[in-house]
mmCIF file of C-alpha atoms in Angstrom:
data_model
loop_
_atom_site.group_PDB
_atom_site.id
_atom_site.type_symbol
_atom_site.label_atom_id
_atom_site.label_comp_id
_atom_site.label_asym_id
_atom_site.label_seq_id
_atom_site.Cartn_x
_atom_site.Cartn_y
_atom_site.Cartn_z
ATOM 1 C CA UNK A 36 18.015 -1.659 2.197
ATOM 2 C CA UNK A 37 21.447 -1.630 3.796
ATOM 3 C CA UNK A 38 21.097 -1.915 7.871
ATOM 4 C CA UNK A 39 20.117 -5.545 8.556
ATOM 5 C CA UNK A 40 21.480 -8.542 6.806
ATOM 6 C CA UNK A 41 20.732 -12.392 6.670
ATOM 7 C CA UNK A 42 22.701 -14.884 5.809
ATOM 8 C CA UNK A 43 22.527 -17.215 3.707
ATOM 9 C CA UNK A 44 19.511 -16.651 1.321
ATOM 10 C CA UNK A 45 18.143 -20.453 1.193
ATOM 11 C CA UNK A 46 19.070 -23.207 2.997
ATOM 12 C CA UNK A 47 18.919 -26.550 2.887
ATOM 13 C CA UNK A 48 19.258 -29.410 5.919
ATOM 14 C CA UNK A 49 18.283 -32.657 6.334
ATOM 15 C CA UNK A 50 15.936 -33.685 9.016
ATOM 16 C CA UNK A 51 17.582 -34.201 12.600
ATOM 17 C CA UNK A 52 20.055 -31.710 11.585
ATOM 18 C CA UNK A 53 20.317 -28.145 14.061
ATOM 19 C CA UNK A 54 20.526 -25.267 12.109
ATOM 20 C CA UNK A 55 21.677 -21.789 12.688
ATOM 21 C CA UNK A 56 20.108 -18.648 10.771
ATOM 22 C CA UNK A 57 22.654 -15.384 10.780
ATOM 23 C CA UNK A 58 21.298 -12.257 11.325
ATOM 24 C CA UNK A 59 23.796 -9.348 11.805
ATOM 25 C CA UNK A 60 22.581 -4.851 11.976
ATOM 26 C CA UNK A 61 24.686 -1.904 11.408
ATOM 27 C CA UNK A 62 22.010 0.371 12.750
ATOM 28 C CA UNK A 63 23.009 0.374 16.613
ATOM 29 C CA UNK A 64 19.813 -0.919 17.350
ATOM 30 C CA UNK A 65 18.753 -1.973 20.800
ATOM 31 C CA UNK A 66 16.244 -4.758 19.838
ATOM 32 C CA UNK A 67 15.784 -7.492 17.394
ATOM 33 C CA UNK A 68 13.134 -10.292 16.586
ATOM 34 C CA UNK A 69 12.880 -13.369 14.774
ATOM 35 C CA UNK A 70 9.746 -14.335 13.293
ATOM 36 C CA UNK A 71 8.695 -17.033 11.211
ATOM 37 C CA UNK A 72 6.613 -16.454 7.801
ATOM 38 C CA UNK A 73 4.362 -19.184 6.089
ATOM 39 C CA UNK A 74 1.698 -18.859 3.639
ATOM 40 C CA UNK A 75 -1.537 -17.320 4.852
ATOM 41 C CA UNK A 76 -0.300 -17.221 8.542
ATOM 42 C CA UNK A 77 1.351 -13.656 8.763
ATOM 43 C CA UNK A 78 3.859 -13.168 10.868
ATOM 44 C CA UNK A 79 4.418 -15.024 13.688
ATOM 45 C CA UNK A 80 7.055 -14.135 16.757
ATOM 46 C CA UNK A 81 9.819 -16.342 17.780
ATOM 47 C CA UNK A 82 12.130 -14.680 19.774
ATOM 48 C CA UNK A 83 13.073 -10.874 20.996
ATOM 49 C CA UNK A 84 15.651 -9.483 22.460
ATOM 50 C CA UNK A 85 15.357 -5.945 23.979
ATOM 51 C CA UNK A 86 18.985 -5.785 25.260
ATOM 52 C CA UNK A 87 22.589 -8.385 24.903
ATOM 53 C CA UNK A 88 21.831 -10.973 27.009
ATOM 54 C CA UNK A 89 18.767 -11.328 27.444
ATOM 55 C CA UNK A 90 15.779 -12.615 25.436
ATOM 56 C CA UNK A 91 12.373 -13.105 25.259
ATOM 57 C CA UNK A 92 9.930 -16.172 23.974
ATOM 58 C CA UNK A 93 7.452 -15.100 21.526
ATOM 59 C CA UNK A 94 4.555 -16.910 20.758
ATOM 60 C CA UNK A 95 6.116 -20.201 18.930
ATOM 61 C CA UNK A 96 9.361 -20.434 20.157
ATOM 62 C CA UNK A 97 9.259 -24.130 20.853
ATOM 63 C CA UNK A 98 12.354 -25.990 18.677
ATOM 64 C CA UNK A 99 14.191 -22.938 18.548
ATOM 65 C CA UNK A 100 16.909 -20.733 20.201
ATOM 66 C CA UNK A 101 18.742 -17.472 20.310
ATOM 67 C CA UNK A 102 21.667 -16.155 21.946
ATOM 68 C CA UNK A 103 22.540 -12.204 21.957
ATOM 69 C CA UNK A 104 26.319 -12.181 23.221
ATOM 70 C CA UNK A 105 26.519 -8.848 20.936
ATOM 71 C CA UNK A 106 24.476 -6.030 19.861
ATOM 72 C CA UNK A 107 24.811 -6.419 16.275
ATOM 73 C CA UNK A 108 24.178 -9.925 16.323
ATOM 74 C CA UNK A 109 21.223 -12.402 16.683
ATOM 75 C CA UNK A 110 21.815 -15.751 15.639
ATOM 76 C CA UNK A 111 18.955 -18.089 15.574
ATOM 77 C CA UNK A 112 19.095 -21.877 15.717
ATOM 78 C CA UNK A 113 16.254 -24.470 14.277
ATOM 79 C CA UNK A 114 16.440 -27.395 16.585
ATOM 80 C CA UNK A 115 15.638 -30.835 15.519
ATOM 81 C CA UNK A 116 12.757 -30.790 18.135
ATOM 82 C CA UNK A 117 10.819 -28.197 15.723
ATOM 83 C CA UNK A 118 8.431 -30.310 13.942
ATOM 84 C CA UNK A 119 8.242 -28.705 11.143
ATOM 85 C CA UNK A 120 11.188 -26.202 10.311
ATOM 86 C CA UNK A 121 10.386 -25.590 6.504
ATOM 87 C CA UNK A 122 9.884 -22.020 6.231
ATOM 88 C CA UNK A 123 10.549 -18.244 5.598
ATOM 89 C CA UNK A 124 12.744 -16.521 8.093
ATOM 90 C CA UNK A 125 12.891 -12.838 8.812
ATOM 91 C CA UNK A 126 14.977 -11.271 11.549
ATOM 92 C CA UNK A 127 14.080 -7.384 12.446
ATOM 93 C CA UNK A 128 15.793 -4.578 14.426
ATOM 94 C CA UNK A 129 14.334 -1.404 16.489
ATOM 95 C CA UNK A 130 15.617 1.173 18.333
ATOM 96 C CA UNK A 131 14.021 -0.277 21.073
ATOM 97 C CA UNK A 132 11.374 -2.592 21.703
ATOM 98 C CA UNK A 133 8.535 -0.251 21.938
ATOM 99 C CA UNK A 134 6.010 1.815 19.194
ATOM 100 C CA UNK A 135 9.301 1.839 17.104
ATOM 101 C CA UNK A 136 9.721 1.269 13.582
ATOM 102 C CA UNK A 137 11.222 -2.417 13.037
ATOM 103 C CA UNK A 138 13.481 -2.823 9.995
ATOM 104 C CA UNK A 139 13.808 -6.337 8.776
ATOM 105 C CA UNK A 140 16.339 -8.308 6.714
ATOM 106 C CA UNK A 141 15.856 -9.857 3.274
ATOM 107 C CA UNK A 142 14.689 -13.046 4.824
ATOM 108 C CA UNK A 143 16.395 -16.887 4.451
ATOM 109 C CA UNK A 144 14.042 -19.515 3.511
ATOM 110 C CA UNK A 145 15.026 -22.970 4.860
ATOM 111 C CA UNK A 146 14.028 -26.229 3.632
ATOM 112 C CA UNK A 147 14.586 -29.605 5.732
ATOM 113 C CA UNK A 148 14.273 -32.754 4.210
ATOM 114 C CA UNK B 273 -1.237 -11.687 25.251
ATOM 115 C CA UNK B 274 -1.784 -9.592 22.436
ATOM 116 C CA UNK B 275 -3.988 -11.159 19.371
ATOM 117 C CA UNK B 276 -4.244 -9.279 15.927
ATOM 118 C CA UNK B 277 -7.049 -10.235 13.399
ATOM 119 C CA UNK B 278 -6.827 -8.999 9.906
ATOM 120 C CA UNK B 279 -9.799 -8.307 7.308
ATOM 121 C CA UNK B 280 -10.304 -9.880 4.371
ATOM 122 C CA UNK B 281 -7.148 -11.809 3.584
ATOM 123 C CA UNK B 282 -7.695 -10.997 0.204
ATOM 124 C CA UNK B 283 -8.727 -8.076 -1.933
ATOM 125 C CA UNK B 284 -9.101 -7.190 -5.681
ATOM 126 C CA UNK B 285 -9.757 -3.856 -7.018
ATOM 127 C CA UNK B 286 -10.015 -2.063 -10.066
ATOM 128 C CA UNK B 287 -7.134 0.781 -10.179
ATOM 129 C CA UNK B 288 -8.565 3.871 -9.562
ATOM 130 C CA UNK B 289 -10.891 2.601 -6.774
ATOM 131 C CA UNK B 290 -10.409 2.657 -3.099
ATOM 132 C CA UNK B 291 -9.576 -0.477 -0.448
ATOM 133 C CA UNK B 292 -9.714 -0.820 2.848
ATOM 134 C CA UNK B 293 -8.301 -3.309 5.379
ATOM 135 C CA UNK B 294 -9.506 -3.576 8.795
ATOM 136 C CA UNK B 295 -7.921 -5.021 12.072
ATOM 137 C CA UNK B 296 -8.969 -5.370 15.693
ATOM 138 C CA UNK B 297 -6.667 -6.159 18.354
ATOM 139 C CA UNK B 298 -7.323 -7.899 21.935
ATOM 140 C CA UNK B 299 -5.106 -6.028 24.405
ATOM 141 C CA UNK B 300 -6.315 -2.422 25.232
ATOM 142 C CA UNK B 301 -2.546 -1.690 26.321
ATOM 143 C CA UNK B 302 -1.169 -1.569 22.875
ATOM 144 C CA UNK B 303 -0.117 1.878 21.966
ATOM 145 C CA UNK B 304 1.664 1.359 18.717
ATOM 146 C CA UNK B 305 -0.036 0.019 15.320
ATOM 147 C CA UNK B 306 2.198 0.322 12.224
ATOM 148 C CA UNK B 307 1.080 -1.304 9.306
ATOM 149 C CA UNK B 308 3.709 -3.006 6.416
ATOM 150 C CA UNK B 309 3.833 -3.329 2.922
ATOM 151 C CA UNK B 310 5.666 -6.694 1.370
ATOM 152 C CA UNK B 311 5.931 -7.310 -2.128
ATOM 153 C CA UNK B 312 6.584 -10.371 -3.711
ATOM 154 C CA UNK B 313 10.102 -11.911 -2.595
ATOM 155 C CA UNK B 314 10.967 -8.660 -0.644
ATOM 156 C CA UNK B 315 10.796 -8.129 2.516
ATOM 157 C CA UNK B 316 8.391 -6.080 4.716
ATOM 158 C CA UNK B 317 8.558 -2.099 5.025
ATOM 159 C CA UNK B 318 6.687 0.600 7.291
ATOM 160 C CA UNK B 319 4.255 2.372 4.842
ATOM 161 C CA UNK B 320 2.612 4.215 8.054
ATOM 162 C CA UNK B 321 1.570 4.095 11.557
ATOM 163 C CA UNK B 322 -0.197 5.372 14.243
ATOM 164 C CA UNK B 323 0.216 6.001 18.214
ATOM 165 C CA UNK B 324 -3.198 5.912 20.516
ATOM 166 C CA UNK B 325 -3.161 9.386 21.440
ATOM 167 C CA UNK B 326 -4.249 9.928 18.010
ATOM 168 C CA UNK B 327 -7.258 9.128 16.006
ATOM 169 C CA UNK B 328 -6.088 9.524 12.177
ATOM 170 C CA UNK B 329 -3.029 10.084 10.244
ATOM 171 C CA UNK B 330 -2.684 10.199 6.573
ATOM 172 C CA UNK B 331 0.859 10.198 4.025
ATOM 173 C CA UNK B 332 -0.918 10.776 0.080
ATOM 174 C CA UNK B 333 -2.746 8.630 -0.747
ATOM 175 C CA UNK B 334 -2.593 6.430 2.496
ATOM 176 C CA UNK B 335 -4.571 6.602 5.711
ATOM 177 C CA UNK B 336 -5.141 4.947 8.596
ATOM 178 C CA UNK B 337 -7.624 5.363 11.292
ATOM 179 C CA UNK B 338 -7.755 4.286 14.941
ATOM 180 C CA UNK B 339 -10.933 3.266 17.519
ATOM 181 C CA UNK B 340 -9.786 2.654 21.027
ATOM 182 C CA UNK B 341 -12.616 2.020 22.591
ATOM 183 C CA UNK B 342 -13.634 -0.973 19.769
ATOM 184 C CA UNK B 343 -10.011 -2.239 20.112
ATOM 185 C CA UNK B 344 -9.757 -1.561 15.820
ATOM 186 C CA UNK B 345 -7.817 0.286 12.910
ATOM 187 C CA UNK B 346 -7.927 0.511 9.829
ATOM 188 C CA UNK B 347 -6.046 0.941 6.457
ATOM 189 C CA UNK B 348 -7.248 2.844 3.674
ATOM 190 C CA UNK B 349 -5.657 3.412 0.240
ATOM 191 C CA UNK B 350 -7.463 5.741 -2.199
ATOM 192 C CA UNK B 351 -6.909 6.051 -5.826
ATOM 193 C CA UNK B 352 -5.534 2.328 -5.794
ATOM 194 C CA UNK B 353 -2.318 1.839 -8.753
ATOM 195 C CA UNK B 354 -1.207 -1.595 -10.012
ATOM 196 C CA UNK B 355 1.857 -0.612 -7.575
ATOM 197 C CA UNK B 356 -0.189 -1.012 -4.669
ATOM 198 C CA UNK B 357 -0.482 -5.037 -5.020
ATOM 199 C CA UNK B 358 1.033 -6.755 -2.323
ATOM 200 C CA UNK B 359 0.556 -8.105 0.674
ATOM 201 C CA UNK B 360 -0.239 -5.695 3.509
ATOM 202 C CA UNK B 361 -0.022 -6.572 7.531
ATOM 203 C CA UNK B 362 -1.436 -4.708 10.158
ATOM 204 C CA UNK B 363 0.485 -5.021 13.672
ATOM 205 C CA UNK B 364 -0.108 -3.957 17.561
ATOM 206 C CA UNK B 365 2.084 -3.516 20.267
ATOM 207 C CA UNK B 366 2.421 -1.940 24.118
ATOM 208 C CA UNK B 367 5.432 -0.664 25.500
ATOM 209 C CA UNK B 368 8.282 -3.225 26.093
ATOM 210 C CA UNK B 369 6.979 -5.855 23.821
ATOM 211 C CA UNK B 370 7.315 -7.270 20.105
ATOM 212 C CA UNK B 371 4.930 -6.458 17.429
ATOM 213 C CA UNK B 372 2.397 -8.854 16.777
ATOM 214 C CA UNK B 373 1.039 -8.918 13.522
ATOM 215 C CA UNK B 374 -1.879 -10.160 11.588
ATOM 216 C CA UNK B 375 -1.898 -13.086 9.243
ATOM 217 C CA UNK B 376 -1.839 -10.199 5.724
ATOM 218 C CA UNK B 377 -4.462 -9.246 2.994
ATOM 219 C CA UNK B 378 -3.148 -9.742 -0.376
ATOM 220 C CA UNK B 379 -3.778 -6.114 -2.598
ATOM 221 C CA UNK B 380 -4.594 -6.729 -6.229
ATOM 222 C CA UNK B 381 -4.989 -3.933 -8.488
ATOM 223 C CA UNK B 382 -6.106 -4.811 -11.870
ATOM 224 C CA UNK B 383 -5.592 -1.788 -14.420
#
């Protein structure tokens, strides 16, 4: 399970209050992903990154935001324009971004209040 | 862009029995379809995939199967254990892209 790592576990923040999730990989990875988990909605994409410096939207990336100064690391932030931030974050790492395997990280789960 | 839709979302079997879980995807482009395994409070892992230059692959007791023309594959685990419960997502992507999954079918093996 070693590779990929997320920090912290569970979070808490009050409403209004940015946010940033850690996400850090040992595996010399070219790309990594954020996604967003919820109850009965799968997986949904919020950012990728194929290569440092650059990024990609996914499909809900409204209220959030990356940056990918280095290649182990993939820090995203929860803005307080996302309406509703409450959820299950995983953060994943390929060799590259295409028909490769994508290892993820244990996940943090964030609460705002 | 790509869209993934995942059959049934949920699933009970006796152990011993067979399930299957369907997807279909929207973008005749996509090459790659791996499908995960997550298990309560852990986080997702590859339990096989396939490319589109092929039509089947099978690991044991899993197998998955691929129709390019009807833009759908499948999962299929036979000779189901209680082990097997969990929630399973299918995913699709083309070259240069992020996977996009489906929404999961929760596995429940009753022994």
């Amino acid at each position: 399970d070693g590779g990929i790592t997320q920090s912290p576990k569970y979070l808490f923040r009050k409403e209004g209050q940015n946010v940033t999730l850690s996400c850090e990989q040992n595996l010399n990875h070219d790309a990594m992903y954020w996604y967003r988990q919820d109850p009965g909605q799968g997986l949904r994409l919020i950012y990728y990154s194929q290569i440092v410096n650059d990024f990609q939207k996914g499909d809900i990336a409204e209220g959030y935001s990356v940056s990918r100064e280095k290649k182990e690391s993939f820090p995203l932030t929860v803005t307080s324009a996302q309406k509703n931030p409450t959820a299950f974050y995983l953060c994943a790492s390929s060799v590259q971004a295409q028909a490769y395997e994508q290892y993820f990280g244990p996940g943090t789960r964030l609460t705002v209040t | 862009g790509e869209n993934v839709e995942q059959h049934p979302s949920t699933l009970s079997v006796q152990e011993g029995d067979s399930a299957v879980i369907k997807c279909t995807y929207s973008d005749s482009a996509s090459n790659y379809f791996p499908w995960y395994k997550q298990e309560l409070g852990k986080r997702p892992q590859l339990i096989i995939d396939i490319r589109s230059n092929v039509g089947e692959k099978k690991d044991q007791r899993i197998a998955v199967t691929l129709n390019k023309t009807a833009k759908h594959f499948s999962l299929h685990i036979t000779e189901t254990q209680p082990e097997d419960s969990a929630v399973y997502f299918c995913a699709a992507s083309m070259a240069g892209t992020a996977l996009i999954f489906g929404k999961g079918t929760t596995l429940s093996v009753s022994s």
